[in-house]
Each structure stands twice: as structure tokens, then as C-alpha cells.
mmCIF file with all atom_site columns, C-alpha atoms in Angstrom:
data_model
loop_
_atom_site.group_PDB
_atom_site.id
_atom_site.type_symbol
_atom_site.label_atom_id
_atom_site.label_alt_id
_atom_site.label_comp_id
_atom_site.label_asym_id
_atom_site.label_entity_id
_atom_site.label_seq_id
_atom_site.pdbx_PDB_ins_code
_atom_site.Cartn_x
_atom_site.Cartn_y
_atom_site.Cartn_z
_atom_site.occupancy
_atom_site.B_iso_or_equiv
_atom_site.pdbx_formal_charge
_atom_site.auth_seq_id
_atom_site.auth_comp_id
_atom_site.auth_asym_id
_atom_site.auth_atom_id
_atom_site.pdbx_PDB_model_num
ATOM 1  C CA . MET Z 1 1  ? -6.116  3.712   2.115  1.00 0.00 ? 149 MET Z CA 1
ATOM 2  C CA . ALA Z 1 2  ? -9.335  1.687   4.341  1.00 0.00 ? 150 ALA Z CA 1
ATOM 3  C CA . ARG Z 1 3  ? -13.151 1.303   3.081  1.00 0.00 ? 151 ARG Z CA 1
ATOM 4  C CA . SER Z 1 4  ? -15.466 3.961   3.225  1.00 0.00 ? 152 SER Z CA 1
ATOM 5  C CA . VAL Z 1 5  ? -17.068 3.657   6.298  1.00 0.00 ? 153 VAL Z CA 1
ATOM 6  C CA . LYS Z 1 6  ? -21.010 4.617   4.328  1.00 0.00 ? 154 LYS Z CA 1
ATOM 7  C CA . LYS Z 1 7  ? -20.148 1.994   1.840  1.00 0.00 ? 155 LYS Z CA 1
ATOM 8  C CA . GLY Z 1 8  ? -19.717 -0.782  4.725  1.00 0.00 ? 156 GLY Z CA 1
ATOM 9  C CA . PRO Z 1 9  ? -17.578 -3.975  4.809  1.00 0.00 ? 157 PRO Z CA 1
ATOM 10 C CA . VAL Z 1 10 ? -16.620 -5.629  2.089  1.00 0.00 ? 158 VAL Z CA 1
ATOM 11 C CA . VAL Z 1 11 ? -18.357 -9.322  2.497  1.00 0.00 ? 159 VAL Z CA 1
ATOM 12 C CA . ASP Z 1 12 ? -19.101 -11.887 -0.134 1.00 0.00 ? 160 ASP Z CA 1
ATOM 13 C CA . GLU Z 1 13 ? -22.637 -13.033 -0.185 1.00 0.00 ? 161 GLU Z CA 1
ATOM 14 C CA . LYS Z 1 14 ? -22.271 -16.467 -0.598 1.00 0.00 ? 162 LYS Z CA 1
ATOM 15 C CA . ILE Z 1 15 ? -20.164 -16.284 2.887  1.00 0.00 ? 163 ILE Z CA 1
ATOM 16 C CA . LEU Z 1 16 ? -23.053 -14.374 4.816  1.00 0.00 ? 164 LEU Z CA 1
ATOM 17 C CA . LYS Z 1 17 ? -25.925 -17.507 3.802  1.00 0.00 ? 165 LYS Z CA 1
ATOM 18 C CA . VAL Z 1 18 ? -23.799 -20.304 4.993  1.00 0.00 ? 166 VAL Z CA 1
ATOM 19 C CA . VAL Z 1 19 ? -23.327 -17.623 8.389  1.00 0.00 ? 167 VAL Z CA 1
ATOM 20 C CA . LYS Z 1 20 ? -26.861 -17.135 8.759  1.00 0.00 ? 168 LYS Z CA 1
ATOM 21 C CA . LYS Z 1 21 ? -27.422 -21.860 8.314  1.00 0.00 ? 169 LYS Z CA 1
ATOM 22 C CA . ILE Z 1 22 ? -24.902 -22.451 10.507 1.00 0.00 ? 170 ILE Z CA 1
ATOM 23 C CA . LYS Z 1 23 ? -26.523 -20.178 13.394 1.00 0.00 ? 171 LYS Z CA 1
ATOM 24 C CA . SER Z 1 24 ? -30.126 -20.817 12.674 1.00 0.00 ? 172 SER Z CA 1
ATOM 25 C CA . GLY Z 1 25 ? -28.660 -24.348 13.392 1.00 0.00 ? 173 GLY Z CA 1
ATOM 26 C CA . SER Z 1 26 ? -29.492 -26.288 10.332 1.00 0.00 ? 174 SER Z CA 1
ATOM 27 C CA . LEU Z 1 27 ? -25.482 -26.897 9.246  1.00 0.00 ? 175 LEU Z CA 1
ATOM 28 C CA . SER Z 1 28 ? -23.238 -27.900 12.792 1.00 0.00 ? 176 SER Z CA 1
ATOM 29 C CA . LEU Z 1 29 ? -20.917 -25.996 13.961 1.00 0.00 ? 177 LEU Z CA 1
ATOM 30 C CA . THR Z 1 30 ? -17.701 -28.135 12.749 1.00 0.00 ? 178 THR Z CA 1
ATOM 31 C CA . HIS Z 1 31 ? -18.349 -27.360 9.611  1.00 0.00 ? 179 HIS Z CA 1
ATOM 32 C CA . ALA Z 1 32 ? -15.606 -25.246 7.874  1.00 0.00 ? 180 ALA Z CA 1
ATOM 33 C CA . ILE Z 1 33 ? -16.552 -22.529 5.524  1.00 0.00 ? 181 ILE Z CA 1
ATOM 34 C CA . LYS Z 1 34 ? -13.906 -22.635 2.235  1.00 0.00 ? 182 LYS Z CA 1
ATOM 35 C CA . THR Z 1 35 ? -13.911 -19.706 -0.050 1.00 0.00 ? 183 THR Z CA 1
ATOM 36 C CA . ASN Z 1 36 ? -11.349 -17.621 -2.730 1.00 0.00 ? 184 ASN Z CA 1
ATOM 37 C CA . ALA Z 1 37 ? -12.471 -14.374 -0.714 1.00 0.00 ? 185 ALA Z CA 1
ATOM 38 C CA . ARG Z 1 38 ? -9.517  -13.271 0.841  1.00 0.00 ? 186 ARG Z CA 1
ATOM 39 C CA . ARG Z 1 39 ? -10.405 -9.582  0.626  1.00 0.00 ? 187 ARG Z CA 1
ATOM 40 C CA . ALA Z 1 40 ? -14.030 -10.981 3.568  1.00 0.00 ? 188 ALA Z CA 1
ATOM 41 C CA . THR Z 1 41 ? -13.719 -8.139  6.202  1.00 0.00 ? 189 THR Z CA 1
ATOM 42 C CA . ILE Z 1 42 ? -14.498 -10.482 9.334  1.00 0.00 ? 190 ILE Z CA 1
ATOM 43 C CA . LEU Z 1 43 ? -18.020 -10.101 11.381 1.00 0.00 ? 191 LEU Z CA 1
ATOM 44 C CA . PRO Z 1 44 ? -19.193 -10.173 14.582 1.00 0.00 ? 192 PRO Z CA 1
ATOM 45 C CA . ASP Z 1 45 ? -21.295 -13.060 13.676 1.00 0.00 ? 193 ASP Z CA 1
ATOM 46 C CA . PHE Z 1 46 ? -18.543 -15.211 12.390 1.00 0.00 ? 194 PHE Z CA 1
ATOM 47 C CA . VAL Z 1 47 ? -16.644 -15.724 15.919 1.00 0.00 ? 195 VAL Z CA 1
ATOM 48 C CA . GLY Z 1 48 ? -16.294 -19.140 16.791 1.00 0.00 ? 196 GLY Z CA 1
ATOM 49 C CA . LEU Z 1 49 ? -16.028 -20.524 13.225 1.00 0.00 ? 197 LEU Z CA 1
ATOM 50 C CA . THR Z 1 50 ? -13.580 -21.604 10.809 1.00 0.00 ? 198 THR Z CA 1
ATOM 51 C CA . PHE Z 1 51 ? -12.756 -20.696 7.741  1.00 0.00 ? 199 PHE Z CA 1
ATOM 52 C CA . ILE Z 1 52 ? -10.656 -22.578 4.557  1.00 0.00 ? 200 ILE Z CA 1
ATOM 53 C CA . VAL Z 1 53 ? -8.970  -19.379 2.944  1.00 0.00 ? 201 VAL Z CA 1
ATOM 54 C CA . HIS Z 1 54 ? -7.865  -20.538 -0.529 1.00 0.00 ? 202 HIS Z CA 1
ATOM 55 C CA . ASN Z 1 55 ? -3.888  -18.754 -0.581 1.00 0.00 ? 203 ASN Z CA 1
ATOM 56 C CA . GLY Z 1 56 ? -3.127  -19.667 -4.169 1.00 0.00 ? 204 GLY Z CA 1
ATOM 57 C CA . LYS Z 1 57 ? -1.895  -23.406 -3.707 1.00 0.00 ? 205 LYS Z CA 1
ATOM 58 C CA . ILE Z 1 58 ? -3.767  -24.926 -0.676 1.00 0.00 ? 206 ILE Z CA 1
ATOM 59 C CA . GLY Z 1 59 ? -6.173  -23.563 1.614  1.00 0.00 ? 207 GLY Z CA 1
ATOM 60 C CA . ILE Z 1 60 ? -5.455  -22.592 5.029  1.00 0.00 ? 208 ILE Z CA 1
ATOM 61 C CA . SER Z 1 61 ? -8.403  -23.428 7.647  1.00 0.00 ? 209 SER Z CA 1
ATOM 62 C CA . VAL Z 1 62 ? -8.441  -20.270 10.282 1.00 0.00 ? 210 VAL Z CA 1
ATOM 63 C CA . LEU Z 1 63 ? -10.521 -20.375 13.492 1.00 0.00 ? 211 LEU Z CA 1
ATOM 64 C CA . ILE Z 1 64 ? -12.097 -17.080 14.192 1.00 0.00 ? 212 ILE Z CA 1
ATOM 65 C CA . THR Z 1 65 ? -11.471 -15.101 17.430 1.00 0.00 ? 213 THR Z CA 1
ATOM 66 C CA . GLU Z 1 66 ? -12.459 -12.222 18.968 1.00 0.00 ? 214 GLU Z CA 1
ATOM 67 C CA . SER Z 1 67 ? -9.131  -10.405 17.967 1.00 0.00 ? 215 SER Z CA 1
ATOM 68 C CA . MET Z 1 68 ? -9.692  -10.996 13.951 1.00 0.00 ? 216 MET Z CA 1
ATOM 69 C CA . ILE Z 1 69 ? -13.015 -8.814  14.151 1.00 0.00 ? 217 ILE Z CA 1
ATOM 70 C CA . GLY Z 1 70 ? -12.312 -5.894  11.622 1.00 0.00 ? 218 GLY Z CA 1
ATOM 71 C CA . HIS Z 1 71 ? -9.467  -7.386  9.539  1.00 0.00 ? 219 HIS Z CA 1
ATOM 72 C CA . LYS Z 1 72 ? -9.564  -9.328  5.751  1.00 0.00 ? 220 LYS Z CA 1
ATOM 73 C CA . LEU Z 1 73 ? -9.774  -12.711 6.170  1.00 0.00 ? 221 LEU Z CA 1
ATOM 74 C CA . GLY Z 1 74 ? -6.332  -12.465 3.392  1.00 0.00 ? 222 GLY Z CA 1
ATOM 75 C CA . GLU Z 1 75 ? -4.587  -11.253 6.452  1.00 0.00 ? 223 GLU Z CA 1
ATOM 76 C CA . PHE Z 1 76 ? -4.608  -15.122 8.362  1.00 0.00 ? 224 PHE Z CA 1
ATOM 77 C CA . SER Z 1 77 ? -3.664  -17.415 5.032  1.00 0.00 ? 225 SER Z CA 1
ATOM 78 C CA . ILE Z 1 78 ? -0.006  -16.438 4.029  1.00 0.00 ? 226 ILE Z CA 1
ATOM 79 C CA . THR Z 1 79 ? 0.320   -16.469 0.572  1.00 0.00 ? 227 THR Z CA 1
ATOM 80 C CA . ARG Z 1 80 ? 4.410   -16.686 0.313  1.00 0.00 ? 228 ARG Z CA 1
ATOM 81 C CA . THR Z 1 81 ? 6.830   -19.037 2.131  1.00 0.00 ? 229 THR Z CA 1
ATOM 82 C CA . PHE Z 1 82 ? 9.917   -18.009 3.383  1.00 0.00 ? 230 PHE Z CA 1
ATOM 83 C CA . LYS Z 1 83 ? 12.923  -20.543 2.402  1.00 0.00 ? 231 LYS Z CA 1
ATOM 84 C CA . GLY Z 1 84 ? 15.788  -18.557 4.849  1.00 0.00 ? 232 GLY Z CA 1
ATOM 85 C CA . HIS Z 1 85 ? 18.335  -16.493 4.278  1.00 0.00 ? 233 HIS Z CA 1
ATOM 86 C CA . LYS Z 1 86 ? 21.881  -17.730 1.549  1.00 0.00 ? 234 LYS Z CA 1
ATOM 87 C CA . LYS Z 1 87 ? 24.541  -18.925 3.784  1.00 0.00 ? 235 LYS Z CA 1
ATOM 88 C CA . ASN Z 1 88 ? 27.819  -17.662 3.546  1.00 0.00 ? 236 ASN Z CA 1
ATOM 89 C CA . SER Z 1 89 ? 30.595  -19.371 2.095  1.00 0.00 ? 237 SER Z CA 1
ATOM 90 C CA . LYS Z 1 90 ? 33.456  -17.343 3.043  1.00 0.00 ? 238 LYS Z CA 1
ATOM 91 C CA . VAL Z 1 91 ? 33.032  -18.485 6.150  1.00 0.00 ? 239 VAL Z CA 1
#
């Protein structure tokens, strides 16, 4: 179920502070923002920035593009690894 429009998107306050610092020029654009907030919604201010999203084991680097706006950060940091299907030994 989607979040109510009147409540607005869920974005961690720490992420917003760092984005404001980068946009003001006190931090460089190459600075990657580390976060565990997989539920945070991607806003238009995030376009062009790099986030390191934790997937439970390691941090995965995600470069934000315009097509990602409105999605969650966790959608781009896969948590499960596919090992492959079992080989059929009867053949």
C-alpha cells in the first residue's frame, strides 16, 4: 500500500542535511552519502548524487538518475544473491 500524499515522502533527516551541504557547496559532488535508510524516498534534489546503501552485508553504490525519483533507495540495493538452479543429475 502506498503512503498517503498528505503525509509526504519518507526521507531521513540526516540524508537531507548532507544533501543540503552538497548543494550549498561545502561538500564536493563526488562525496558519497552512506546510509542504512533503505525506506527513504528518492527526491528530485538527489539527482546526480551517489548513495552507498547498506544491503545487510555490504554497502552498494547507487548513482541517482531522474528515472529513480519516487522510488525507494532499497529498491536499488539487492539483498539476496541468486546462486543458480540445481543441476539435473539424471541427464
